[in-house]
mmCIF file of N, CA and C in Angstrom:
data_model
loop_
_atom_site.group_PDB
_atom_site.id
_atom_site.type_symbol
_atom_site.label_atom_id
_atom_site.label_comp_id
_atom_site.label_asym_id
_atom_site.label_seq_id
_atom_site.Cartn_x
_atom_site.Cartn_y
_atom_site.Cartn_z
ATOM 1 N N MET A 1 0.945 -1.269 0.046
ATOM 2 C CA MET A 1 0.028 0.070 0.139
ATOM 3 C C MET A 1 0.806 1.184 0.159
ATOM 4 N N LEU A 2 1.832 1.209 0.553
ATOM 5 C CA LEU A 2 2.937 2.101 0.812
ATOM 6 C C LEU A 2 3.430 2.720 -0.326
ATOM 7 N N GLU A 3 3.873 1.665 -1.664
ATOM 8 C CA GLU A 3 4.646 2.095 -2.694
ATOM 9 C C GLU A 3 3.352 2.572 -3.711
ATOM 10 N N ARG A 4 2.158 2.234 -3.476
ATOM 11 C CA ARG A 4 1.021 2.625 -4.380
ATOM 12 C C ARG A 4 1.117 3.907 -4.205
ATOM 13 N N ASN A 5 0.939 4.280 -2.809
ATOM 14 C CA ASN A 5 0.951 5.914 -2.837
ATOM 15 C C ASN A 5 1.956 6.704 -2.900
ATOM 16 N N LYS A 6 3.226 5.967 -2.920
ATOM 17 C CA LYS A 6 4.467 7.061 -3.189
ATOM 18 C C LYS A 6 4.218 6.847 -4.796
ATOM 19 N N LEU A 7 3.792 5.911 -5.648
ATOM 20 C CA LEU A 7 3.794 6.032 -7.286
ATOM 21 C C LEU A 7 2.752 6.907 -7.324
ATOM 22 N N LYS A 8 1.692 7.320 -6.548
ATOM 23 C CA LYS A 8 0.674 8.031 -6.981
ATOM 24 C C LYS A 8 1.203 9.611 -6.668
ATOM 25 N N ILE A 9 2.041 9.790 -5.818
ATOM 26 C CA ILE A 9 2.578 10.969 -5.420
ATOM 27 C C ILE A 9 3.664 11.551 -6.643
ATOM 28 N N LYS A 10 3.806 10.635 -7.131
ATOM 29 C CA LYS A 10 5.110 10.763 -8.123
ATOM 30 C C LYS A 10 4.669 10.715 -9.701
ATOM 31 N N ILE A 11 3.664 10.373 -9.877
ATOM 32 C CA ILE A 11 2.964 10.419 -11.231
ATOM 33 C C ILE A 11 3.113 11.821 -11.636
ATOM 34 N N LEU A 12 2.390 12.871 -11.327
ATOM 35 C CA LEU A 12 2.142 14.384 -12.088
ATOM 36 C C LEU A 12 3.658 15.086 -12.102
ATOM 37 N N PRO A 13 4.773 14.774 -11.211
ATOM 38 C CA PRO A 13 5.713 15.701 -11.428
ATOM 39 C C PRO A 13 6.607 15.072 -12.700
ATOM 40 N N VAL A 14 6.511 13.690 -12.606
ATOM 41 C CA VAL A 14 7.510 12.839 -13.342
ATOM 42 C C VAL A 14 6.967 13.264 -14.666
ATOM 43 N N GLY A 15 5.494 13.124 -14.758
ATOM 44 C CA GLY A 15 4.823 13.339 -16.239
ATOM 45 C C GLY A 15 5.406 14.825 -16.612
ATOM 46 N N MET A 16 5.277 15.598 -15.635
ATOM 47 C CA MET A 16 5.302 17.028 -16.000
ATOM 48 C C MET A 16 6.975 17.104 -16.517
ATOM 49 N N ILE A 17 7.828 16.675 -15.976
ATOM 50 C CA ILE A 17 8.953 16.461 -16.143
ATOM 51 C C ILE A 17 9.397 16.023 -17.886
ATOM 52 N N ILE A 18 8.874 14.788 -18.073
ATOM 53 C CA ILE A 18 8.674 14.220 -19.123
ATOM 54 C C ILE A 18 7.888 14.968 -20.363
ATOM 55 N N LEU A 19 7.201 15.430 -20.387
ATOM 56 C CA LEU A 19 6.315 16.384 -21.200
ATOM 57 C C LEU A 19 7.042 17.784 -21.426
ATOM 58 N N SER A 20 7.563 18.214 -20.581
ATOM 59 C CA SER A 20 8.425 19.672 -20.561
ATOM 60 C C SER A 20 9.745 19.307 -21.328
ATOM 61 N N ILE A 21 10.271 17.934 -21.243
ATOM 62 C CA ILE A 21 11.525 17.958 -22.103
ATOM 63 C C ILE A 21 11.227 17.496 -23.303
ATOM 64 N N ALA A 22 9.995 16.737 -23.679
ATOM 65 C CA ALA A 22 9.544 16.507 -24.992
ATOM 66 C C ALA A 22 9.240 17.722 -25.876
ATOM 67 N N ALA A 23 8.812 18.751 -25.004
ATOM 68 C CA ALA A 23 8.204 19.808 -25.844
ATOM 69 C C ALA A 23 9.455 20.919 -25.957
ATOM 70 N N ILE A 24 10.526 20.747 -25.358
ATOM 71 C CA ILE A 24 11.472 21.506 -25.405
ATOM 72 C C ILE A 24 12.347 21.014 -26.771
ATOM 73 N N SER A 25 12.346 19.755 -26.651
ATOM 74 C CA SER A 25 12.922 19.156 -27.769
ATOM 75 C C SER A 25 12.241 19.625 -29.064
ATOM 76 N N ASN A 26 11.159 19.576 -28.952
ATOM 77 C CA ASN A 26 10.050 19.803 -30.081
ATOM 78 C C ASN A 26 10.275 21.068 -30.695
ATOM 79 N N VAL A 27 10.352 22.116 -29.729
ATOM 80 C CA VAL A 27 10.808 23.421 -30.276
ATOM 81 C C VAL A 27 12.353 23.369 -30.825
ATOM 82 N N VAL A 28 13.096 22.589 -30.530
ATOM 83 C CA VAL A 28 14.769 22.876 -30.870
ATOM 84 C C VAL A 28 14.475 22.060 -32.298
ATOM 85 N N VAL A 29 13.767 21.081 -32.528
ATOM 86 C CA VAL A 29 13.610 20.553 -33.744
ATOM 87 C C VAL A 29 12.802 21.276 -34.749
ATOM 88 N N ASP A 30 12.032 22.192 -34.439
ATOM 89 C CA ASP A 30 11.145 23.158 -35.105
ATOM 90 C C ASP A 30 12.051 24.339 -35.672
ATOM 91 N N TYR A 31 13.019 24.826 -34.522
ATOM 92 C CA TYR A 31 13.624 25.820 -34.996
ATOM 93 C C TYR A 31 14.783 25.427 -35.993
ATOM 94 N N PHE A 32 15.486 24.384 -35.679
ATOM 95 C CA PHE A 32 16.348 23.954 -36.782
ATOM 96 C C PHE A 32 16.093 23.502 -38.339
ATOM 97 N N SER A 33 14.636 23.357 -38.075
ATOM 98 C CA SER A 33 13.942 22.689 -39.263
ATOM 99 C C SER A 33 13.246 23.813 -39.811
ATOM 100 N N PHE A 34 12.585 24.564 -39.553
ATOM 101 C CA PHE A 34 11.918 25.673 -40.036
ATOM 102 C C PHE A 34 12.031 27.050 -39.675
ATOM 103 N N GLY A 35 12.711 27.329 -38.976
ATOM 104 C CA GLY A 35 13.433 28.469 -38.392
ATOM 105 C C GLY A 35 12.504 29.362 -37.387
ATOM 106 N N VAL A 36 11.484 28.388 -36.729
ATOM 107 C CA VAL A 36 10.431 29.280 -36.192
ATOM 108 C C VAL A 36 10.570 28.756 -34.646
ATOM 109 N N ALA A 37 10.673 29.534 -33.649
ATOM 110 C CA ALA A 37 10.813 29.084 -32.347
ATOM 111 C C ALA A 37 9.657 29.517 -31.312
ATOM 112 N N ASN A 38 9.051 28.665 -30.625
ATOM 113 C CA ASN A 38 8.005 28.733 -29.939
ATOM 114 C C ASN A 38 8.344 29.190 -28.377
ATOM 115 N N TYR A 39 8.528 30.392 -28.050
ATOM 116 C CA TYR A 39 9.326 30.787 -26.977
ATOM 117 C C TYR A 39 8.357 30.369 -25.723
ATOM 118 N N CYS A 40 6.962 30.825 -25.842
ATOM 119 C CA CYS A 40 5.969 30.309 -25.243
ATOM 120 C C CYS A 40 6.309 28.852 -24.412
ATOM 121 N N SER A 41 6.232 27.817 -25.141
ATOM 122 C CA SER A 41 6.495 26.681 -24.712
ATOM 123 C C SER A 41 7.766 26.259 -24.366
ATOM 124 N N VAL A 42 8.749 27.004 -24.658
ATOM 125 C CA VAL A 42 9.917 26.923 -23.737
ATOM 126 C C VAL A 42 9.846 27.298 -22.119
ATOM 127 N N ILE A 43 9.159 28.525 -22.271
ATOM 128 C CA ILE A 43 9.107 29.191 -20.871
ATOM 129 C C ILE A 43 8.322 28.166 -19.889
ATOM 130 N N VAL A 44 6.857 27.567 -20.455
ATOM 131 C CA VAL A 44 6.132 26.996 -19.591
ATOM 132 C C VAL A 44 6.778 25.669 -19.430
ATOM 133 N N SER A 45 7.779 25.012 -20.403
ATOM 134 C CA SER A 45 8.423 23.820 -19.915
ATOM 135 C C SER A 45 9.218 24.275 -19.070
ATOM 136 N N ILE A 46 10.126 25.208 -19.193
ATOM 137 C CA ILE A 46 10.788 25.525 -17.872
ATOM 138 C C ILE A 46 10.171 25.453 -16.417
ATOM 139 N N ILE A 47 9.189 26.244 -16.355
ATOM 140 C CA ILE A 47 8.179 26.137 -15.354
ATOM 141 C C ILE A 47 7.961 24.894 -15.024
ATOM 142 N N GLY A 48 7.477 23.879 -15.893
ATOM 143 C CA GLY A 48 7.262 22.402 -15.562
ATOM 144 C C GLY A 48 8.476 21.460 -15.057
ATOM 145 N N LEU A 49 9.514 21.961 -15.587
ATOM 146 C CA LEU A 49 10.817 21.367 -15.049
ATOM 147 C C LEU A 49 11.157 21.639 -13.705
ATOM 148 N N VAL A 50 11.119 22.985 -13.131
ATOM 149 C CA VAL A 50 11.194 23.380 -11.922
ATOM 150 C C VAL A 50 10.376 23.140 -10.864
ATOM 151 N N GLY A 51 8.837 23.101 -11.314
ATOM 152 C CA GLY A 51 8.103 22.735 -10.554
ATOM 153 C C GLY A 51 7.945 21.107 -10.267
ATOM 154 N N GLY A 52 8.007 20.147 -11.618
ATOM 155 C CA GLY A 52 8.233 18.861 -11.153
ATOM 156 C C GLY A 52 9.562 18.522 -10.131
ATOM 157 N N TYR A 53 10.725 19.241 -10.442
ATOM 158 C CA TYR A 53 11.640 18.813 -9.471
ATOM 159 C C TYR A 53 11.434 19.243 -8.117
ATOM 160 N N GLN A 54 10.889 20.299 -8.009
ATOM 161 C CA GLN A 54 10.606 20.793 -6.452
ATOM 162 C C GLN A 54 9.487 20.006 -5.923
ATOM 163 N N TYR A 55 8.446 19.504 -6.731
ATOM 164 C CA TYR A 55 7.452 18.392 -6.269
ATOM 165 C C TYR A 55 8.014 17.128 -5.928
ATOM 166 N N LEU A 56 9.250 16.563 -6.779
ATOM 167 C CA LEU A 56 9.734 15.417 -6.270
ATOM 168 C C LEU A 56 10.574 15.451 -5.026
ATOM 169 N N LYS A 57 11.335 16.441 -5.058
ATOM 170 C CA LYS A 57 12.320 16.614 -4.047
ATOM 171 C C LYS A 57 11.831 16.964 -2.800
ATOM 172 N N ASN A 58 10.523 17.545 -2.543
ATOM 173 C CA ASN A 58 9.742 17.876 -1.510
ATOM 174 C C ASN A 58 8.605 16.958 -1.005
ATOM 175 N N GLY A 59 8.122 15.807 -1.985
ATOM 176 C CA GLY A 59 6.985 14.948 -2.083
ATOM 177 C C GLY A 59 5.698 15.835 -2.186
ATOM 178 N N LYS A 60 5.894 17.071 -2.211
ATOM 179 C CA LYS A 60 4.299 17.698 -2.594
ATOM 180 C C LYS A 60 4.738 19.038 -3.374
ATOM 181 N N PRO A 61 3.883 19.905 -3.678
ATOM 182 C CA PRO A 61 4.061 21.243 -4.514
ATOM 183 C C PRO A 61 4.517 21.927 -3.507
ATOM 184 N N THR A 62 5.475 22.983 -3.575
ATOM 185 C CA THR A 62 6.169 23.933 -2.704
ATOM 186 C C THR A 62 5.493 25.344 -3.054
ATOM 187 N N ASN A 63 4.896 25.523 -4.168
ATOM 188 C CA ASN A 63 4.607 26.985 -4.579
ATOM 189 C C ASN A 63 3.377 26.361 -5.747
ATOM 190 N N TYR A 64 3.206 27.587 -6.538
ATOM 191 C CA TYR A 64 2.369 27.643 -7.527
ATOM 192 C C TYR A 64 2.754 27.017 -8.937
ATOM 193 N N LEU A 65 3.970 26.618 -9.328
ATOM 194 C CA LEU A 65 4.554 26.215 -10.343
ATOM 195 C C LEU A 65 3.582 25.195 -11.423
ATOM 196 N N VAL A 66 3.181 24.190 -10.248
ATOM 197 C CA VAL A 66 2.393 22.965 -10.798
ATOM 198 C C VAL A 66 0.901 23.842 -11.453
ATOM 199 N N GLU A 67 0.236 24.479 -10.708
ATOM 200 C CA GLU A 67 -1.050 24.939 -11.239
ATOM 201 C C GLU A 67 -0.726 25.811 -12.350
ATOM 202 N N LEU A 68 0.425 26.718 -12.298
ATOM 203 C CA LEU A 68 0.894 27.643 -13.359
ATOM 204 C C LEU A 68 1.091 26.658 -14.583
ATOM 205 N N TRP A 69 1.834 25.686 -14.600
ATOM 206 C CA TRP A 69 1.935 24.723 -15.498
ATOM 207 C C TRP A 69 0.926 24.102 -16.430
ATOM 208 N N ILE A 70 0.084 23.997 -15.464
ATOM 209 C CA ILE A 70 -1.476 23.356 -16.159
ATOM 210 C C ILE A 70 -2.088 24.465 -16.937
ATOM 211 N N ILE A 71 -2.309 25.682 -16.022
ATOM 212 C CA ILE A 71 -3.305 26.585 -16.662
ATOM 213 C C ILE A 71 -2.638 27.155 -18.029
ATOM 214 N N LEU A 72 -1.426 27.301 -17.893
ATOM 215 C CA LEU A 72 -0.847 28.216 -19.084
ATOM 216 C C LEU A 72 -1.105 27.401 -20.405
ATOM 217 N N GLN A 73 -1.092 26.183 -20.366
ATOM 218 C CA GLN A 73 -1.629 25.138 -21.311
ATOM 219 C C GLN A 73 -2.791 25.774 -22.185
ATOM 220 N N ILE A 74 -3.826 26.223 -21.621
ATOM 221 C CA ILE A 74 -5.113 26.249 -21.901
ATOM 222 C C ILE A 74 -5.096 27.182 -23.091
ATOM 223 N N PRO A 75 -4.850 28.086 -23.099
ATOM 224 C CA PRO A 75 -4.956 29.342 -24.346
ATOM 225 C C PRO A 75 -3.885 28.883 -25.244
ATOM 226 N N TYR A 76 -4.689 29.143 -26.737
ATOM 227 C CA TYR A 76 -3.676 28.578 -27.994
ATOM 228 C C TYR A 76 -4.087 29.630 -28.976
ATOM 229 N N ILE A 77 -3.160 30.154 -29.560
ATOM 230 C CA ILE A 77 -3.394 31.333 -30.676
ATOM 231 C C ILE A 77 -2.228 30.935 -31.511
ATOM 232 N N ASP A 78 -2.643 30.761 -32.921
ATOM 233 C CA ASP A 78 -1.607 30.232 -34.162
ATOM 234 C C ASP A 78 -2.247 31.067 -35.322
ATOM 235 N N LYS A 79 -1.121 31.093 -36.066
ATOM 236 C CA LYS A 79 -1.083 31.708 -37.043
ATOM 237 C C LYS A 79 -0.591 31.119 -38.810
ATOM 238 N N ILE A 80 -1.692 30.788 -39.169
ATOM 239 C CA ILE A 80 -1.003 29.867 -40.657
ATOM 240 C C ILE A 80 -1.029 30.830 -41.876
ATOM 241 N N ILE A 81 -0.037 30.701 -42.253
ATOM 242 C CA ILE A 81 0.220 31.281 -43.651
ATOM 243 C C ILE A 81 0.190 30.529 -44.705
ATOM 244 N N PHE A 82 -0.755 31.114 -45.618
ATOM 245 C CA PHE A 82 -1.286 30.146 -46.691
ATOM 246 C C PHE A 82 -0.093 30.021 -47.922
ATOM 247 N N ALA A 83 -0.109 29.183 -48.437
ATOM 248 C CA ALA A 83 1.023 28.723 -49.686
ATOM 249 C C ALA A 83 0.842 29.486 -50.732
ATOM 250 N N THR A 84 1.784 30.308 -51.291
ATOM 251 C CA THR A 84 1.725 31.067 -52.638
ATOM 252 C C THR A 84 2.607 30.529 -53.464
ATOM 253 N N PRO A 85 2.747 31.325 -54.572
ATOM 254 C CA PRO A 85 3.639 30.789 -55.805
ATOM 255 C C PRO A 85 5.103 30.831 -55.400
ATOM 256 N N THR A 86 5.235 31.635 -54.089
ATOM 257 C CA THR A 86 6.537 31.787 -53.914
ATOM 258 C C THR A 86 7.125 31.210 -52.705
ATOM 259 N N LYS A 87 5.981 30.971 -51.824
ATOM 260 C CA LYS A 87 6.314 30.481 -50.283
ATOM 261 C C LYS A 87 5.407 29.484 -50.433
ATOM 262 N N THR A 88 5.855 28.461 -49.572
ATOM 263 C CA THR A 88 5.135 27.322 -48.794
ATOM 264 C C THR A 88 4.442 27.737 -47.884
ATOM 265 N N GLU A 89 3.423 26.775 -47.577
ATOM 266 C CA GLU A 89 2.606 26.945 -46.380
ATOM 267 C C GLU A 89 3.490 26.939 -44.852
ATOM 268 N N TYR A 90 3.197 27.726 -44.064
ATOM 269 C CA TYR A 90 3.651 27.314 -42.680
ATOM 270 C C TYR A 90 3.057 27.969 -41.580
ATOM 271 N N ASN A 91 3.434 27.539 -40.364
ATOM 272 C CA ASN A 91 2.578 27.677 -39.140
ATOM 273 C C ASN A 91 3.262 28.519 -38.288
ATOM 274 N N ASN A 92 2.957 29.502 -37.925
ATOM 275 C CA ASN A 92 3.804 30.351 -36.878
ATOM 276 C C ASN A 92 3.054 30.541 -35.668
ATOM 277 N N PRO A 93 3.256 29.959 -34.516
ATOM 278 C CA PRO A 93 2.661 29.669 -33.139
ATOM 279 C C PRO A 93 2.806 31.160 -32.362
ATOM 280 N N ILE A 94 1.810 31.775 -32.344
ATOM 281 C CA ILE A 94 1.846 33.023 -31.509
ATOM 282 C C ILE A 94 1.838 32.876 -29.783
ATOM 283 N N PHE A 95 0.854 31.882 -29.330
ATOM 284 C CA PHE A 95 0.756 31.300 -27.917
ATOM 285 C C PHE A 95 0.353 30.131 -28.257
ATOM 286 N N ASP A 96 1.317 29.072 -27.983
ATOM 287 C CA ASP A 96 0.950 27.659 -27.863
ATOM 288 C C ASP A 96 2.104 27.173 -27.014
ATOM 289 N N ALA A 97 1.676 26.999 -25.502
ATOM 290 C CA ALA A 97 2.586 26.397 -24.589
ATOM 291 C C ALA A 97 1.943 25.185 -24.056
ATOM 292 N N SER A 98 1.379 24.312 -25.245
ATOM 293 C CA SER A 98 0.928 22.825 -24.814
ATOM 294 C C SER A 98 1.976 22.230 -24.827
ATOM 295 N N GLN A 99 2.247 21.095 -24.100
ATOM 296 C CA GLN A 99 3.519 20.178 -23.559
ATOM 297 C C GLN A 99 3.341 18.983 -24.363
ATOM 298 N N GLY A 100 2.979 18.978 -25.447
ATOM 299 C CA GLY A 100 3.317 17.615 -25.908
ATOM 300 C C GLY A 100 1.884 17.139 -26.393
ATOM 301 N N ILE A 101 0.949 17.308 -25.702
ATOM 302 C CA ILE A 101 -0.519 16.739 -25.619
ATOM 303 C C ILE A 101 -1.413 17.981 -26.045
ATOM 304 N N LYS A 102 -2.392 18.185 -27.060
ATOM 305 C CA LYS A 102 -3.151 19.290 -26.961
ATOM 306 C C LYS A 102 -4.399 18.760 -27.693
ATOM 307 N N SER A 103 -5.788 19.246 -27.378
ATOM 308 C CA SER A 103 -6.941 19.019 -27.902
ATOM 309 C C SER A 103 -7.767 20.449 -27.897
ATOM 310 N N VAL A 104 -7.805 21.289 -28.930
ATOM 311 C CA VAL A 104 -8.281 22.436 -28.921
ATOM 312 C C VAL A 104 -9.603 22.587 -29.603
ATOM 313 N N LEU A 105 -10.182 23.466 -29.124
ATOM 314 C CA LEU A 105 -11.733 23.861 -29.874
ATOM 315 C C LEU A 105 -11.039 25.141 -30.645
ATOM 316 N N TYR A 106 -11.389 25.468 -31.730
ATOM 317 C CA TYR A 106 -10.846 26.713 -32.477
ATOM 318 C C TYR A 106 -11.786 27.716 -32.535
ATOM 319 N N LEU A 107 -11.496 28.669 -33.025
ATOM 320 C CA LEU A 107 -12.135 29.914 -33.451
ATOM 321 C C LEU A 107 -11.436 30.360 -34.586
ATOM 322 N N HIS A 108 -11.889 30.204 -35.903
ATOM 323 C CA HIS A 108 -11.037 30.596 -37.284
ATOM 324 C C HIS A 108 -11.240 31.823 -37.717
ATOM 325 N N LEU A 109 -10.246 32.695 -38.014
ATOM 326 C CA LEU A 109 -10.540 33.910 -38.431
ATOM 327 C C LEU A 109 -9.547 33.930 -39.766
ATOM 328 N N THR A 110 -10.191 34.100 -40.771
ATOM 329 C CA THR A 110 -9.276 33.935 -42.019
ATOM 330 C C THR A 110 -9.415 35.228 -43.149
ATOM 331 N N SER A 111 -8.244 35.544 -43.300
ATOM 332 C CA SER A 111 -8.026 36.838 -44.366
ATOM 333 C C SER A 111 -7.459 35.982 -45.479
ATOM 334 N N ALA A 112 -7.250 36.946 -46.789
ATOM 335 C CA ALA A 112 -7.002 36.326 -47.989
ATOM 336 C C ALA A 112 -5.442 35.517 -47.932
ATOM 337 N N ASP A 113 -4.687 35.713 -47.092
ATOM 338 C CA ASP A 113 -3.279 35.057 -47.360
ATOM 339 C C ASP A 113 -2.946 34.247 -46.013
ATOM 340 N N SER A 114 -3.875 34.405 -44.918
ATOM 341 C CA SER A 114 -3.522 33.989 -43.714
ATOM 342 C C SER A 114 -4.656 33.381 -43.248
ATOM 343 N N MET A 115 -4.758 32.517 -41.725
ATOM 344 C CA MET A 115 -5.650 32.184 -41.126
ATOM 345 C C MET A 115 -5.127 32.268 -39.553
ATOM 346 N N LEU A 116 -6.228 32.979 -38.574
ATOM 347 C CA LEU A 116 -5.550 32.926 -37.367
ATOM 348 C C LEU A 116 -6.588 32.131 -36.742
ATOM 349 N N LEU A 117 -5.957 31.368 -35.851
ATOM 350 C CA LEU A 117 -6.812 30.314 -34.927
ATOM 351 C C LEU A 117 -6.581 30.579 -33.489
ATOM 352 N N ILE A 118 -7.581 31.042 -32.992
ATOM 353 C CA ILE A 118 -7.896 31.340 -31.784
ATOM 354 C C ILE A 118 -8.379 29.851 -30.852
ATOM 355 N N GLY A 119 -7.805 29.675 -29.748
ATOM 356 C CA GLY A 119 -8.164 28.149 -29.455
ATOM 357 C C GLY A 119 -8.355 28.115 -27.827
ATOM 358 N N PHE A 120 -8.794 27.053 -27.336
ATOM 359 C CA PHE A 120 -9.023 26.493 -25.840
ATOM 360 C C PHE A 120 -8.640 25.369 -25.978
ATOM 361 N N ASN A 121 -7.540 24.772 -25.278
ATOM 362 C CA ASN A 121 -6.985 23.552 -24.966
ATOM 363 C C ASN A 121 -7.602 23.168 -23.841
ATOM 364 N N TYR A 122 -8.535 22.336 -23.751
ATOM 365 C CA TYR A 122 -9.435 21.458 -22.798
ATOM 366 C C TYR A 122 -8.747 20.452 -22.033
ATOM 367 N N LEU A 123 -7.505 19.448 -22.583
ATOM 368 C CA LEU A 123 -6.968 18.799 -22.084
ATOM 369 C C LEU A 123 -6.368 19.134 -20.640
ATOM 370 N N PRO A 124 -5.797 20.060 -20.214
ATOM 371 C CA PRO A 124 -5.313 20.758 -18.940
ATOM 372 C C PRO A 124 -6.506 20.641 -17.783
ATOM 373 N N LEU A 125 -7.757 21.147 -18.409
ATOM 374 C CA LEU A 125 -8.907 21.138 -17.348
ATOM 375 C C LEU A 125 -9.239 19.535 -17.081
ATOM 376 N N ILE A 126 -9.000 18.639 -18.037
ATOM 377 C CA ILE A 126 -9.460 17.020 -17.918
ATOM 378 C C ILE A 126 -8.317 16.433 -16.860
ATOM 379 N N LEU A 127 -6.886 17.240 -17.033
ATOM 380 C CA LEU A 127 -5.978 16.705 -16.138
ATOM 381 C C LEU A 127 -6.170 16.960 -14.964
ATOM 382 N N ILE A 128 -6.648 18.249 -14.614
ATOM 383 C CA ILE A 128 -7.152 18.554 -13.097
ATOM 384 C C ILE A 128 -8.360 17.877 -12.655
ATOM 385 N N GLY A 129 -9.186 17.571 -13.478
ATOM 386 C CA GLY A 129 -10.322 16.666 -13.164
ATOM 387 C C GLY A 129 -9.817 15.362 -12.518
ATOM 388 N N VAL A 130 -8.853 14.649 -13.629
ATOM 389 C CA VAL A 130 -8.368 13.513 -13.048
ATOM 390 C C VAL A 130 -7.369 13.404 -11.753
ATOM 391 N N LEU A 131 -6.607 14.396 -11.657
ATOM 392 C CA LEU A 131 -6.054 14.418 -10.293
ATOM 393 C C LEU A 131 -6.814 14.535 -9.158
ATOM 394 N N ILE A 132 -8.012 15.052 -9.069
ATOM 395 C CA ILE A 132 -8.884 15.386 -8.052
ATOM 396 C C ILE A 132 -9.558 14.014 -7.788
ATOM 397 N N TYR A 133 -10.129 13.544 -9.070
ATOM 398 C CA TYR A 133 -10.521 12.141 -8.856
ATOM 399 C C TYR A 133 -10.000 10.919 -8.203
ATOM 400 N N PHE A 134 -8.684 11.004 -8.718
ATOM 401 C CA PHE A 134 -7.952 10.112 -8.248
ATOM 402 C C PHE A 134 -7.276 10.374 -6.982
ATOM 403 N N ASN A 135 -7.155 11.352 -6.352
ATOM 404 C CA ASN A 135 -6.901 12.002 -5.267
ATOM 405 C C ASN A 135 -5.177 12.213 -5.250
ATOM 406 N N ILE A 136 -5.010 12.521 -6.321
ATOM 407 C CA ILE A 136 -3.484 12.567 -6.521
ATOM 408 C C ILE A 136 -3.083 13.986 -5.841
ATOM 409 N N PRO A 137 -2.280 14.136 -5.092
ATOM 410 C CA PRO A 137 -2.229 15.737 -4.114
ATOM 411 C C PRO A 137 -1.345 16.452 -5.067
ATOM 412 N N TYR A 138 -2.089 17.473 -5.472
ATOM 413 C CA TYR A 138 -1.376 18.494 -6.185
ATOM 414 C C TYR A 138 -1.561 20.025 -5.717
ATOM 415 N N LEU A 139 -2.830 20.031 -4.817
ATOM 416 C CA LEU A 139 -3.038 21.203 -4.267
ATOM 417 C C LEU A 139 -3.123 21.044 -2.600
ATOM 418 N N LYS A 140 -2.303 20.364 -1.964
ATOM 419 C CA LYS A 140 -2.456 20.285 -0.437
ATOM 420 C C LYS A 140 -2.435 21.359 0.220
ATOM 421 N N LYS A 141 -1.843 22.445 -0.132
ATOM 422 C CA LYS A 141 -1.612 23.569 0.641
ATOM 423 C C LYS A 141 -2.981 24.468 0.612
ATOM 424 N N HIS A 142 -3.816 24.224 -0.538
ATOM 425 C CA HIS A 142 -4.777 24.884 -0.999
ATOM 426 C C HIS A 142 -5.957 24.069 -0.387
ATOM 427 N N GLY A 143 -5.691 23.350 0.862
ATOM 428 C CA GLY A 143 -7.039 22.668 1.007
ATOM 429 C C GLY A 143 -7.745 21.529 0.610
ATOM 430 N N LEU A 144 -7.196 21.207 -0.339
ATOM 431 C CA LEU A 144 -7.531 19.868 -1.085
ATOM 432 C C LEU A 144 -6.773 18.638 -1.118
ATOM 433 N N SER A 145 -6.525 18.466 0.203
ATOM 434 C CA SER A 145 -5.423 17.156 0.669
ATOM 435 C C SER A 145 -6.023 16.066 0.306
ATOM 436 N N ASN A 146 -5.422 14.932 0.435
ATOM 437 C CA ASN A 146 -5.837 13.801 0.129
ATOM 438 C C ASN A 146 -5.755 13.244 1.774
ATOM 439 N N PRO A 147 -6.793 12.573 1.923
ATOM 440 C CA PRO A 147 -6.515 11.807 3.430
ATOM 441 C C PRO A 147 -5.521 10.595 3.435
ATOM 442 N N GLU A 148 -4.770 10.581 4.402
ATOM 443 C CA GLU A 148 -3.562 9.557 4.354
ATOM 444 C C GLU A 148 -3.927 8.485 5.610
#
């Protein structure tokens, strides 16, 4: 029983660290492949790495980095430039802080040569619900502690 509780406590921070490393590697690959850097994703990844490390080190969240890492992944704004005879179609993220997994509801705003996508990534909200449902402690200091 003790091992199961330790595993439950480590699921979120290890997942944060893995997804943050994957997101940083995707940004590096995109930068060298397409010349496009998604700085928002890098910043949120660093928040995830620091928050995940502190969570693992202390056995519980010590600040708001876990919550911030989850909430910053919700908004999504992207610009798609359409292909022309001289340029290929490409994607320029304005604010995309998703960490590897995303499922977004979009609002499309289209002009003659581009499309602006404003979205709502609902997977972080599902993550919060799963954490609360399975009683994984991520908000201990905010009164949502799990009984031990």
